[in-house]
Amino acid sequence: MLIIASANGAVGMDAAMCALRNGGSAVDAVEAGIRLVEADPAERSVGYNGYPNILGQLELDASIMDGGTLNSGAVAIMRGFPYAISVARQVMDRKLPHVLLAGEGAERFAREIGAEQWSSMLSDEVKGIWRERLIENSALLDMDAMDGDSPLLDAVELATDPERVAGTVNFIAIDGKGDICSGVSTSGWAWKYPGRVGDSPIIGAGNYADNRHGACACTGMGEMAMRACSAYGLVSYLRAGLPIQAAGQKAMEDLRDLGGDYIGGMNLIALDSAGNHVGMTTRAGSTYIYQHADMDAHREKERQFVEIPARWAGEARV
Ligand code: ASP
């Protein structure tokens, strides 16, 4: 039994390992671990206190995938329900013929299944940071005069900075039966355009698991993982017979080879069906965590670095 997670998953690692030790499935472990990150008041990129979109609305994305059946469930741009991973799991488990519910449909479903709903999510501190960020760009956005048709394009372009204000949590578990599950949850880029969906709820982009080969989950600029199909891409390299490090390297090279004007940071965690694991990153020195069932505590491990020069609106970015 093994769990790997992005470093911000540390607060959920004990709960996830406890689920596995008590005979729970990999799906149980991933949900248990991610819920604690979603509930963490210090977490700015996941759950109830993540950074909101440009209008100050918190829109959550999450997905979960069962590598035994390739069943998966996901929610996107969901407001008012802090435990996005649990709603995603219910999309998978409730025998809906669907994989992804977005916006009002996701919220309606969450209400129907009795998911925990909070009338207010963001702390005053996070609201204050959002306001400050907009004031910095106040020449572009007059919050007092805003209505449903006010232009946001220029403000989003300036206010959004995925290098500084994004993040996501990834968990991947292998349970006692050898089943693999991967889960991802995020509030997405801070100050994003309303309705923007990232890679986290897109199966194959930010998340993929297949017992036969392995699993991968992403954090970073979701648009890149969506364009390169990164999570599926890495697993397909495992399927082709590459060892885990080489599969990770190839998936990062696919990201590096993307054209276009917007290229930012990316991080992957992945494991193969034998339990070999790797973390990949464009930010030297960043880490991920892992724990086998016979370990008392999780350990941190440095990710493999691959350089992908960032660019923004076509300009090189330092
Ligand atoms: N991947 C997330 C997204 O694009 C954000 C992040 O992980 O930094 O929504």
mmCIF file of C-alpha atoms and ligand atoms in Angstrom:
data_model
loop_
_atom_site.group_PDB
_atom_site.id
_atom_site.type_symbol
_atom_site.label_atom_id
_atom_site.label_comp_id
_atom_site.label_asym_id
_atom_site.label_seq_id
_atom_site.Cartn_x
_atom_site.Cartn_y
_atom_site.Cartn_z
ATOM 1 C CA MET A 1 0.000 0.000 0.000
ATOM 2 C CA LEU A 2 1.354 3.372 -1.006
ATOM 3 C CA ILE A 3 0.221 6.982 -1.214
ATOM 4 C CA ILE A 4 1.932 9.811 -3.062
ATOM 5 C CA ALA A 5 0.754 13.417 -2.987
ATOM 6 C CA SER A 6 1.733 16.968 -3.851
ATOM 7 C CA ALA A 7 3.556 18.577 -0.895
ATOM 8 C CA ASN A 8 0.437 20.500 0.202
ATOM 9 C CA GLY A 9 -1.227 17.095 0.741
ATOM 10 C CA ALA A 10 0.751 16.640 3.975
ATOM 11 C CA VAL A 11 -2.236 17.633 6.135
ATOM 12 C CA GLY A 12 -4.259 14.787 4.627
ATOM 13 C CA MET A 13 -1.646 12.039 4.494
ATOM 14 C CA ASP A 14 -2.421 10.477 7.907
ATOM 15 C CA ALA A 15 -6.138 10.289 7.155
ATOM 16 C CA ALA A 16 -5.477 8.761 3.747
ATOM 17 C CA MET A 17 -3.065 6.163 5.172
ATOM 18 C CA CYS A 18 -5.467 5.415 8.013
ATOM 19 C CA ALA A 19 -8.192 4.671 5.448
ATOM 20 C CA LEU A 20 -5.924 2.159 3.683
ATOM 21 C CA ARG A 21 -4.756 0.521 6.921
ATOM 22 C CA ASN A 22 -8.387 0.071 7.975
ATOM 23 C CA GLY A 23 -9.109 -1.857 4.810
ATOM 24 C CA GLY A 24 -10.476 1.075 2.829
ATOM 25 C CA SER A 25 -10.054 1.258 -0.917
ATOM 26 C CA ALA A 26 -7.669 3.522 -2.796
ATOM 27 C CA VAL A 27 -10.729 5.668 -3.622
ATOM 28 C CA ASP A 28 -11.526 6.004 0.113
ATOM 29 C CA ALA A 29 -7.931 6.992 0.844
ATOM 30 C CA VAL A 30 -7.746 9.630 -1.878
ATOM 31 C CA GLU A 31 -11.064 11.181 -0.844
ATOM 32 C CA ALA A 32 -10.101 11.191 2.861
ATOM 33 C CA GLY A 33 -6.741 12.835 2.173
ATOM 34 C CA ILE A 34 -8.039 15.513 -0.166
ATOM 35 C CA ARG A 35 -10.957 16.467 2.103
ATOM 36 C CA LEU A 36 -8.506 17.566 4.787
ATOM 37 C CA VAL A 37 -6.665 19.791 2.337
ATOM 38 C CA GLU A 38 -10.002 21.254 1.196
ATOM 39 C CA ALA A 39 -10.799 22.013 4.854
ATOM 40 C CA ASP A 40 -7.400 23.572 5.613
ATOM 41 C CA PRO A 41 -7.840 27.310 6.314
ATOM 42 C CA ALA A 42 -4.215 27.980 5.367
ATOM 43 C CA GLU A 43 -4.620 26.484 1.896
ATOM 44 C CA ARG A 44 -5.038 29.137 -0.795
ATOM 45 C CA SER A 45 -5.406 26.942 -3.852
ATOM 46 C CA VAL A 46 -7.834 24.236 -2.752
ATOM 47 C CA GLY A 47 -11.181 24.127 -0.957
ATOM 48 C CA TYR A 48 -13.228 26.715 0.903
ATOM 49 C CA ASN A 49 -10.533 29.352 1.404
ATOM 50 C CA GLY A 50 -8.839 29.286 -1.986
ATOM 51 C CA TYR A 51 -8.344 32.420 -4.052
ATOM 52 C CA PRO A 52 -11.481 33.391 -6.015
ATOM 53 C CA ASN A 53 -12.026 34.418 -9.629
ATOM 54 C CA ILE A 54 -11.763 38.031 -10.816
ATOM 55 C CA LEU A 55 -15.252 38.766 -9.444
ATOM 56 C CA GLY A 56 -14.442 37.370 -6.007
ATOM 57 C CA GLN A 57 -16.412 34.146 -6.539
ATOM 58 C CA LEU A 58 -14.837 30.877 -5.436
ATOM 59 C CA GLU A 59 -15.259 28.243 -8.170
ATOM 60 C CA LEU A 60 -13.947 24.765 -7.369
ATOM 61 C CA ASP A 61 -12.817 21.984 -9.733
ATOM 62 C CA ALA A 62 -12.098 18.358 -8.754
ATOM 63 C CA SER A 63 -11.913 14.849 -10.174
ATOM 64 C CA ILE A 64 -11.332 11.291 -9.037
ATOM 65 C CA MET A 65 -10.515 8.202 -11.093
ATOM 66 C CA ASP A 66 -10.686 4.524 -10.176
ATOM 67 C CA GLY A 67 -7.902 2.715 -12.013
ATOM 68 C CA GLY A 68 -9.614 -0.670 -11.700
ATOM 69 C CA THR A 69 -12.680 0.236 -13.742
ATOM 70 C CA LEU A 70 -11.548 3.522 -15.328
ATOM 71 C CA ASN A 71 -14.671 5.005 -13.767
ATOM 72 C CA SER A 72 -14.322 8.647 -12.927
ATOM 73 C CA GLY A 73 -16.285 11.573 -11.587
ATOM 74 C CA ALA A 74 -15.632 15.285 -11.751
ATOM 75 C CA VAL A 75 -17.098 18.683 -10.954
ATOM 76 C CA ALA A 76 -16.113 22.071 -12.341
ATOM 77 C CA ILE A 77 -16.812 25.717 -11.478
ATOM 78 C CA MET A 78 -18.871 24.596 -8.491
ATOM 79 C CA ARG A 79 -19.769 27.229 -5.882
ATOM 80 C CA GLY A 80 -20.900 26.844 -2.286
ATOM 81 C CA PHE A 81 -19.746 23.272 -1.594
ATOM 82 C CA PRO A 82 -16.317 23.024 0.025
ATOM 83 C CA TYR A 83 -15.705 19.285 -0.431
ATOM 84 C CA ALA A 84 -15.443 19.183 -4.196
ATOM 85 C CA ILE A 85 -13.654 15.814 -4.162
ATOM 86 C CA SER A 86 -16.576 14.166 -2.361
ATOM 87 C CA VAL A 87 -19.075 15.547 -4.859
ATOM 88 C CA ALA A 88 -16.813 14.309 -7.680
ATOM 89 C CA ARG A 89 -16.726 10.879 -6.065
ATOM 90 C CA GLN A 90 -20.505 10.827 -5.899
ATOM 91 C CA VAL A 91 -20.722 11.667 -9.602
ATOM 92 C CA MET A 92 -18.660 8.500 -10.103
ATOM 93 C CA ASP A 93 -20.446 6.321 -7.537
ATOM 94 C CA ARG A 94 -24.082 7.357 -8.063
ATOM 95 C CA LYS A 95 -24.274 5.471 -11.331
ATOM 96 C CA LEU A 96 -24.971 8.611 -13.295
ATOM 97 C CA PRO A 97 -24.174 8.056 -16.959
ATOM 98 C CA HIS A 98 -21.988 11.187 -16.673
ATOM 99 C CA VAL A 99 -18.382 11.918 -15.788
ATOM 100 C CA LEU A 100 -18.287 15.714 -15.378
ATOM 101 C CA LEU A 101 -20.893 18.124 -13.996
ATOM 102 C CA ALA A 102 -20.220 21.857 -14.168
ATOM 103 C CA GLY A 103 -21.605 25.049 -12.657
ATOM 104 C CA GLU A 104 -25.265 25.099 -11.639
ATOM 105 C CA GLY A 105 -25.680 21.445 -12.600
ATOM 106 C CA ALA A 106 -22.861 20.416 -10.267
ATOM 107 C CA GLU A 107 -24.411 22.520 -7.474
ATOM 108 C CA ARG A 108 -27.849 21.064 -8.073
ATOM 109 C CA PHE A 109 -26.403 17.540 -7.923
ATOM 110 C CA ALA A 110 -24.452 18.389 -4.753
ATOM 111 C CA ARG A 111 -27.671 19.619 -3.092
ATOM 112 C CA GLU A 112 -29.592 16.566 -4.258
ATOM 113 C CA ILE A 113 -27.127 14.154 -2.664
ATOM 114 C CA GLY A 114 -26.974 16.225 0.542
ATOM 115 C CA ALA A 115 -23.342 17.329 0.167
ATOM 116 C CA GLU A 116 -22.150 19.758 2.817
ATOM 117 C CA GLN A 117 -23.019 23.305 1.712
ATOM 118 C CA TRP A 118 -21.599 26.469 3.252
ATOM 119 C CA SER A 119 -23.305 29.824 2.864
ATOM 120 C CA SER A 120 -19.998 31.618 3.098
ATOM 121 C CA MET A 121 -16.621 30.217 2.142
ATOM 122 C CA LEU A 122 -13.898 32.851 1.837
ATOM 123 C CA SER A 123 -12.235 34.269 4.943
ATOM 124 C CA ASP A 124 -11.979 38.045 5.372
ATOM 125 C CA GLU A 125 -8.238 37.729 4.844
ATOM 126 C CA VAL A 126 -8.660 36.134 1.412
ATOM 127 C CA LYS A 127 -11.362 38.641 0.455
ATOM 128 C CA GLY A 128 -8.912 41.388 1.465
ATOM 129 C CA ILE A 129 -6.154 39.945 -0.740
ATOM 130 C CA TRP A 130 -8.602 39.751 -3.650
ATOM 131 C CA ARG A 131 -9.652 43.383 -3.162
ATOM 132 C CA GLU A 132 -6.040 44.529 -2.920
ATOM 133 C CA ARG A 133 -5.169 42.669 -6.087
ATOM 134 C CA LEU A 134 -7.991 44.423 -7.919
ATOM 135 C CA ILE A 135 -7.041 47.796 -6.514
ATOM 136 C CA GLU A 136 -3.555 47.296 -7.938
ATOM 137 C CA ASN A 137 -5.328 47.042 -11.295
ATOM 138 C CA SER A 138 -8.022 49.582 -10.539
ATOM 139 C CA ALA A 139 -7.433 51.515 -13.724
ATOM 140 C CA LEU A 140 -8.906 48.485 -15.468
ATOM 141 C CA LEU A 141 -11.647 47.351 -13.157
ATOM 142 C CA ASP A 142 -14.093 49.620 -11.363
ATOM 143 C CA MET A 143 -15.747 47.223 -8.952
ATOM 144 C CA ASP A 144 -18.404 49.732 -7.899
ATOM 145 C CA ALA A 145 -19.622 50.233 -11.440
ATOM 146 C CA MET A 146 -19.575 46.545 -12.420
ATOM 147 C CA ASP A 147 -22.548 44.818 -13.961
ATOM 148 C CA GLY A 148 -23.017 41.532 -15.759
ATOM 149 C CA ASP A 149 -21.650 42.926 -19.021
ATOM 150 C CA SER A 150 -18.641 44.840 -17.704
ATOM 151 C CA PRO A 151 -15.510 43.943 -19.663
ATOM 152 C CA LEU A 152 -13.092 41.718 -17.772
ATOM 153 C CA LEU A 153 -10.645 40.648 -20.469
ATOM 154 C CA ASP A 154 -7.917 43.206 -19.846
ATOM 155 C CA ALA A 155 -8.205 42.948 -16.082
ATOM 156 C CA VAL A 156 -7.877 39.172 -16.120
ATOM 157 C CA GLU A 157 -4.844 39.431 -18.362
ATOM 158 C CA LEU A 158 -3.100 41.709 -15.872
ATOM 159 C CA ALA A 159 -4.353 40.384 -12.565
ATOM 160 C CA THR A 160 -3.877 36.692 -13.216
ATOM 161 C CA ASP A 161 -0.527 35.263 -12.354
ATOM 162 C CA PRO A 162 -0.443 31.489 -12.275
ATOM 163 C CA GLU A 163 3.147 31.504 -11.047
ATOM 164 C CA ARG A 164 2.230 33.145 -7.789
ATOM 165 C CA VAL A 165 -1.403 32.491 -7.077
ATOM 166 C CA ALA A 166 -2.277 29.002 -8.269
ATOM 167 C CA GLY A 167 -2.012 25.534 -6.836
ATOM 168 C CA THR A 168 -3.844 22.242 -6.550
ATOM 169 C CA VAL A 169 -3.690 19.089 -4.472
ATOM 170 C CA ASN A 170 -2.904 15.677 -5.974
ATOM 171 C CA PHE A 171 -3.273 12.303 -4.243
ATOM 172 C CA ILE A 172 -2.581 8.880 -5.782
ATOM 173 C CA ALA A 173 -3.045 5.683 -3.732
ATOM 174 C CA ILE A 174 -2.526 1.955 -4.239
ATOM 175 C CA ASP A 175 -4.623 -0.111 -1.844
ATOM 176 C CA GLY A 176 -4.175 -3.631 -0.428
ATOM 177 C CA LYS A 177 -5.790 -5.180 -3.499
ATOM 178 C CA GLY A 178 -3.500 -3.341 -5.873
ATOM 179 C CA ASP A 179 -6.210 -0.951 -7.025
ATOM 180 C CA ILE A 180 -5.027 2.534 -7.927
ATOM 181 C CA CYS A 181 -6.976 5.761 -7.509
ATOM 182 C CA SER A 182 -5.956 9.331 -8.341
ATOM 183 C CA GLY A 183 -7.678 12.519 -7.194
ATOM 184 C CA VAL A 184 -7.218 16.223 -7.819
ATOM 185 C CA SER A 185 -8.897 19.260 -6.252
ATOM 186 C CA THR A 186 -8.360 22.977 -6.780
ATOM 187 C CA SER A 187 -9.795 26.466 -6.717
ATOM 188 C CA GLY A 188 -7.859 26.998 -9.959
ATOM 189 C CA TRP A 189 -5.965 30.134 -10.899
ATOM 190 C CA ALA A 190 -6.656 33.075 -8.696
ATOM 191 C CA TRP A 191 -8.441 35.973 -10.435
ATOM 192 C CA LYS A 192 -9.365 33.759 -13.402
ATOM 193 C CA TYR A 193 -12.112 34.699 -15.849
ATOM 194 C CA PRO A 194 -15.470 33.503 -14.450
ATOM 195 C CA GLY A 195 -16.313 30.053 -15.757
ATOM 196 C CA ARG A 196 -12.705 29.149 -16.539
ATOM 197 C CA VAL A 197 -12.134 25.405 -16.107
ATOM 198 C CA GLY A 198 -8.620 24.067 -15.590
ATOM 199 C CA ASP A 199 -7.085 20.639 -16.040
ATOM 200 C CA SER A 200 -8.011 19.285 -12.604
ATOM 201 C CA PRO A 201 -11.523 18.044 -13.490
ATOM 202 C CA ILE A 202 -10.530 16.937 -16.997
ATOM 203 C CA ILE A 203 -9.801 13.227 -17.085
ATOM 204 C CA GLY A 204 -6.672 12.653 -19.143
ATOM 205 C CA ALA A 205 -5.420 16.228 -18.634
ATOM 206 C CA GLY A 206 -4.969 16.764 -14.881
ATOM 207 C CA ASN A 207 -5.779 13.245 -13.707
ATOM 208 C CA TYR A 208 -5.592 9.681 -14.985
ATOM 209 C CA ALA A 209 -5.360 6.221 -13.386
ATOM 210 C CA ASP A 210 -5.264 2.745 -14.871
ATOM 211 C CA ASN A 211 -4.396 -0.259 -12.666
ATOM 212 C CA ARG A 212 -2.631 -1.964 -15.558
ATOM 213 C CA HIS A 213 -0.060 0.793 -16.028
ATOM 214 C CA GLY A 214 -0.125 3.484 -13.337
ATOM 215 C CA ALA A 215 -1.461 6.944 -12.620
ATOM 216 C CA CYS A 216 -0.554 10.599 -12.938
ATOM 217 C CA ALA A 217 -1.907 13.879 -11.540
ATOM 218 C CA CYS A 218 -0.912 17.475 -12.270
ATOM 219 C CA THR A 219 -0.583 20.872 -10.649
ATOM 220 C CA GLY A 220 0.438 24.000 -12.490
ATOM 221 C CA MET A 221 -0.864 25.847 -15.511
ATOM 222 C CA GLY A 222 -3.855 23.703 -16.336
ATOM 223 C CA GLU A 223 -4.206 24.988 -19.874
ATOM 224 C CA MET A 224 -0.890 23.306 -20.686
ATOM 225 C CA ALA A 225 -1.902 19.945 -19.222
ATOM 226 C CA MET A 226 -5.170 20.183 -21.167
ATOM 227 C CA ARG A 227 -3.380 20.845 -24.440
ATOM 228 C CA ALA A 228 -0.760 18.120 -23.918
ATOM 229 C CA CYS A 229 -3.161 15.589 -22.284
ATOM 230 C CA SER A 230 -0.421 15.263 -19.687
ATOM 231 C CA ALA A 231 -1.874 12.760 -17.205
ATOM 232 C CA TYR A 232 -2.981 10.350 -19.906
ATOM 233 C CA GLY A 233 0.208 11.049 -21.828
ATOM 234 C CA LEU A 234 2.416 9.939 -18.956
ATOM 235 C CA VAL A 235 0.355 6.790 -18.384
ATOM 236 C CA SER A 236 0.503 6.007 -22.103
ATOM 237 C CA TYR A 237 4.309 6.158 -21.924
ATOM 238 C CA LEU A 238 4.157 3.620 -19.073
ATOM 239 C CA ARG A 239 1.871 1.502 -21.223
ATOM 240 C CA ALA A 240 4.469 1.640 -23.990
ATOM 241 C CA GLY A 241 6.989 0.133 -21.558
ATOM 242 C CA LEU A 242 8.973 3.158 -20.380
ATOM 243 C CA PRO A 243 10.158 3.195 -16.757
ATOM 244 C CA ILE A 244 8.491 5.792 -14.549
ATOM 245 C CA GLN A 245 11.294 8.401 -14.698
ATOM 246 C CA ALA A 246 11.472 8.215 -18.488
ATOM 247 C CA ALA A 247 7.679 8.403 -18.768
ATOM 248 C CA GLY A 248 7.722 11.513 -16.560
ATOM 249 C CA GLN A 249 10.481 13.060 -18.642
ATOM 250 C CA LYS A 250 8.576 12.419 -21.901
ATOM 251 C CA ALA A 251 5.376 13.906 -20.500
ATOM 252 C CA MET A 252 7.303 17.043 -19.496
ATOM 253 C CA GLU A 253 8.923 17.243 -22.940
ATOM 254 C CA ASP A 254 5.436 17.179 -24.499
ATOM 255 C CA LEU A 255 4.615 20.208 -22.342
ATOM 256 C CA ARG A 256 7.880 21.914 -23.238
ATOM 257 C CA ASP A 257 7.123 21.474 -26.951
ATOM 258 C CA LEU A 258 3.785 23.298 -26.773
ATOM 259 C CA GLY A 259 3.557 26.397 -28.926
ATOM 260 C CA GLY A 260 1.440 29.427 -28.118
ATOM 261 C CA ASP A 261 1.759 32.632 -26.149
ATOM 262 C CA TYR A 262 1.042 31.361 -22.638
ATOM 263 C CA ILE A 263 3.426 28.911 -21.001
ATOM 264 C CA GLY A 264 3.861 28.662 -17.233
ATOM 265 C CA GLY A 265 4.935 26.195 -14.565
ATOM 266 C CA MET A 266 3.933 22.538 -14.407
ATOM 267 C CA ASN A 267 4.305 19.718 -11.889
ATOM 268 C CA LEU A 268 3.350 16.057 -12.177
ATOM 269 C CA ILE A 269 3.307 13.186 -9.709
ATOM 270 C CA ALA A 270 3.026 9.646 -11.009
ATOM 271 C CA LEU A 271 3.419 6.004 -10.069
ATOM 272 C CA ASP A 272 3.450 2.739 -11.954
ATOM 273 C CA SER A 273 1.530 -0.396 -11.060
ATOM 274 C CA ALA A 274 4.580 -1.770 -9.201
ATOM 275 C CA GLY A 275 4.625 1.272 -6.919
ATOM 276 C CA ASN A 276 7.633 3.075 -8.404
ATOM 277 C CA HIS A 277 6.962 6.790 -8.229
ATOM 278 C CA VAL A 278 8.258 10.106 -9.490
ATOM 279 C CA GLY A 279 7.584 13.819 -9.230
ATOM 280 C CA MET A 280 8.354 16.165 -12.120
ATOM 281 C CA THR A 281 8.588 19.951 -12.038
ATOM 282 C CA THR A 282 9.556 23.088 -13.889
ATOM 283 C CA ARG A 283 10.494 24.703 -10.568
ATOM 284 C CA ALA A 284 13.858 23.428 -9.327
ATOM 285 C CA GLY A 285 13.842 22.222 -5.738
ATOM 286 C CA SER A 286 10.128 21.589 -5.393
ATOM 287 C CA THR A 287 9.043 18.364 -3.731
ATOM 288 C CA TYR A 288 6.259 15.811 -3.354
ATOM 289 C CA ILE A 289 5.499 13.381 -0.537
ATOM 290 C CA TYR A 290 5.033 9.623 -0.284
ATOM 291 C CA GLN A 291 4.274 7.024 2.354
ATOM 292 C CA HIS A 292 4.226 3.209 2.298
ATOM 293 C CA ALA A 293 1.975 1.456 4.812
ATOM 294 C CA ASP A 294 4.990 0.288 6.855
ATOM 295 C CA MET A 295 6.316 3.831 7.327
ATOM 296 C CA ASP A 296 5.450 5.839 10.467
ATOM 297 C CA ALA A 297 5.280 9.118 8.609
ATOM 298 C CA HIS A 298 5.441 10.411 5.081
ATOM 299 C CA ARG A 299 8.725 11.492 3.495
ATOM 300 C CA GLU A 300 9.427 14.352 1.173
ATOM 301 C CA LYS A 301 11.255 13.790 -2.100
ATOM 302 C CA GLU A 302 12.660 16.223 -4.609
ATOM 303 C CA ARG A 303 10.989 16.297 -7.998
ATOM 304 C CA GLN A 304 12.927 15.795 -11.240
ATOM 305 C CA PHE A 305 13.473 19.191 -12.841
ATOM 306 C CA VAL A 306 12.795 19.865 -16.516
ATOM 307 C CA GLU A 307 13.296 23.368 -17.804
ATOM 308 C CA ILE A 308 10.326 24.882 -19.650
ATOM 309 C CA PRO A 309 10.892 28.595 -20.275
ATOM 310 C CA ALA A 310 7.803 30.559 -19.263
ATOM 311 C CA ARG A 311 6.207 33.107 -21.567
ATOM 312 C CA TRP A 312 3.228 35.361 -21.098
ATOM 313 C CA ALA A 313 1.338 37.096 -23.889
ATOM 314 C CA GLY A 314 4.137 35.921 -26.162
ATOM 315 C CA GLU A 315 6.922 37.537 -24.105
ATOM 316 C CA ALA A 316 9.606 35.590 -22.270
ATOM 317 C CA ARG A 317 9.007 35.674 -18.554
ATOM 318 C CA VAL A 318 11.671 35.700 -15.863
HETATM 319 N N1 ASP B 1 -3.819 23.176 -12.345
HETATM 320 C C1 ASP B 1 -4.637 24.165 -11.697
HETATM 321 C C2 ASP B 1 -5.483 24.842 -12.720
HETATM 322 O O1 ASP B 1 -4.994 25.156 -13.797
HETATM 323 C C3 ASP B 1 -3.898 25.204 -10.956
HETATM 324 C C4 ASP B 1 -2.605 24.810 -10.331
HETATM 325 O O2 ASP B 1 -2.377 23.656 -10.068
HETATM 326 O O3 ASP B 1 -1.755 25.676 -10.076
HETATM 327 O O4 ASP B 1 -6.625 25.107 -12.418
#
